[in-house]
XYZ file of C-alpha atoms in Angstrom:
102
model
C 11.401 29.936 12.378
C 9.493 26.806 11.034
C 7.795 24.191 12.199
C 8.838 20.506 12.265
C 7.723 17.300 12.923
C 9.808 14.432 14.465
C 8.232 11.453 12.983
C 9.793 9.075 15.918
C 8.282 10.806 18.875
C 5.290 11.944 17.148
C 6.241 15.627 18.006
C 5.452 19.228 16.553
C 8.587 21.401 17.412
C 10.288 24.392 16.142
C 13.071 24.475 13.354
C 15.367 27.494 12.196
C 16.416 27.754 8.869
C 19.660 29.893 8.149
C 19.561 33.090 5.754
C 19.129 30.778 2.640
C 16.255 28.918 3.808
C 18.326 25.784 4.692
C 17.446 23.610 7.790
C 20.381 22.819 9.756
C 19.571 19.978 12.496
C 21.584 21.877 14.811
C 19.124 24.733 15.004
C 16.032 21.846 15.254
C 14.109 21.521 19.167
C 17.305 19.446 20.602
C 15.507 16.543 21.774
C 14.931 15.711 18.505
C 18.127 16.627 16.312
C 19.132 13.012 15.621
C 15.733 12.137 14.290
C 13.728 12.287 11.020
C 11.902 15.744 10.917
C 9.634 16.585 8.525
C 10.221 20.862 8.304
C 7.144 22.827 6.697
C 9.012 25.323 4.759
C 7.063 25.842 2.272
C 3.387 28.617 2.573
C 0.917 26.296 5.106
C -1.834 26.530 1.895
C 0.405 24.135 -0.387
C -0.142 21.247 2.359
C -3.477 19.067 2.498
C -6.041 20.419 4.542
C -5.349 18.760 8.173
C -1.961 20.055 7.549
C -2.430 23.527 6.381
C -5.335 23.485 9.634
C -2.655 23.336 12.048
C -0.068 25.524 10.669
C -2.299 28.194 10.329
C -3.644 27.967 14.384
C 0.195 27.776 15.122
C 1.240 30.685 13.145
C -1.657 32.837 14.505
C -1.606 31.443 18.196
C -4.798 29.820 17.973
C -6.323 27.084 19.939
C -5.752 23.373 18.790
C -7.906 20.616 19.289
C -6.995 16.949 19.867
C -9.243 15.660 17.107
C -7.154 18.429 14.603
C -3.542 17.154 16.008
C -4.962 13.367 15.235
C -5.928 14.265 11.337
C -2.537 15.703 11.216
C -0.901 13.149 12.497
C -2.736 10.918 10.338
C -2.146 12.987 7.183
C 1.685 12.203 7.844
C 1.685 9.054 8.471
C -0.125 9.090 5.194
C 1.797 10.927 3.325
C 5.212 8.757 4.316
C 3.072 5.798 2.720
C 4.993 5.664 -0.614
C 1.453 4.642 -2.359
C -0.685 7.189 -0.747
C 2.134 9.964 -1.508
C 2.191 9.086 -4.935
C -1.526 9.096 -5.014
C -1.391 12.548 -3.485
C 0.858 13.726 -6.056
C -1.132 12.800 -8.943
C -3.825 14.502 -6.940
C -2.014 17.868 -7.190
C -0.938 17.361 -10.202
C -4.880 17.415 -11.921
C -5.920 19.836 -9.300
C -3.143 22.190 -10.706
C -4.356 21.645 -14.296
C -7.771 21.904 -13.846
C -7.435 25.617 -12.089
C -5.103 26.637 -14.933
C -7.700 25.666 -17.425
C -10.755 27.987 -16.085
């Protein structure tokens, strides 16, 4: 099971993925299967912090606070931004080089 995010309600649910790792809206918190969902597939520590934060306390059961929902909703919004996702990117991208290089 992942976790998802339906970016009309503003809502962190649940998504399965079948055997090859494909999401299948039918298998997505039901109140939500006609919406856009973002699905965190991928390990939490290749998302920006905020998001990485809050996968981590949900995979280990751990407390959230408002103030760490609110920087994760924030880091969506964000990210949907086609400027600051690009930005982002390019981020990545030198952060990536710059480890490979030490």
């Amino acid at each position: 099971m992942d976790f998802a995010y339906c970016t009309e309600c503003k809502e962190l649910s649940y998504a399965i993925t079948d055997s090859n790792g494909v999401f299948d809206r039918n298998k997505a918190a039901s109140n939500h299967w006609a919406h856009k969902n973002i699905v965190f597939t991928r390990p939490p520590r290749e998302y920006i912090s905020p998001v990485m934060n809050i996968l981590v306390k949900l995979g280990a059961q751990l407390p959230i606070s408002n103030m760490e929902m609110q920087f994760f909703k924030l880091a969506l919004e964000l990210a949907e931004d086609e400027d600051v996702a690009k930005w982002h990117r390019n981020l990545l991208q030198e952060s990536q080089v710059s480890k490979r290089s030490r």
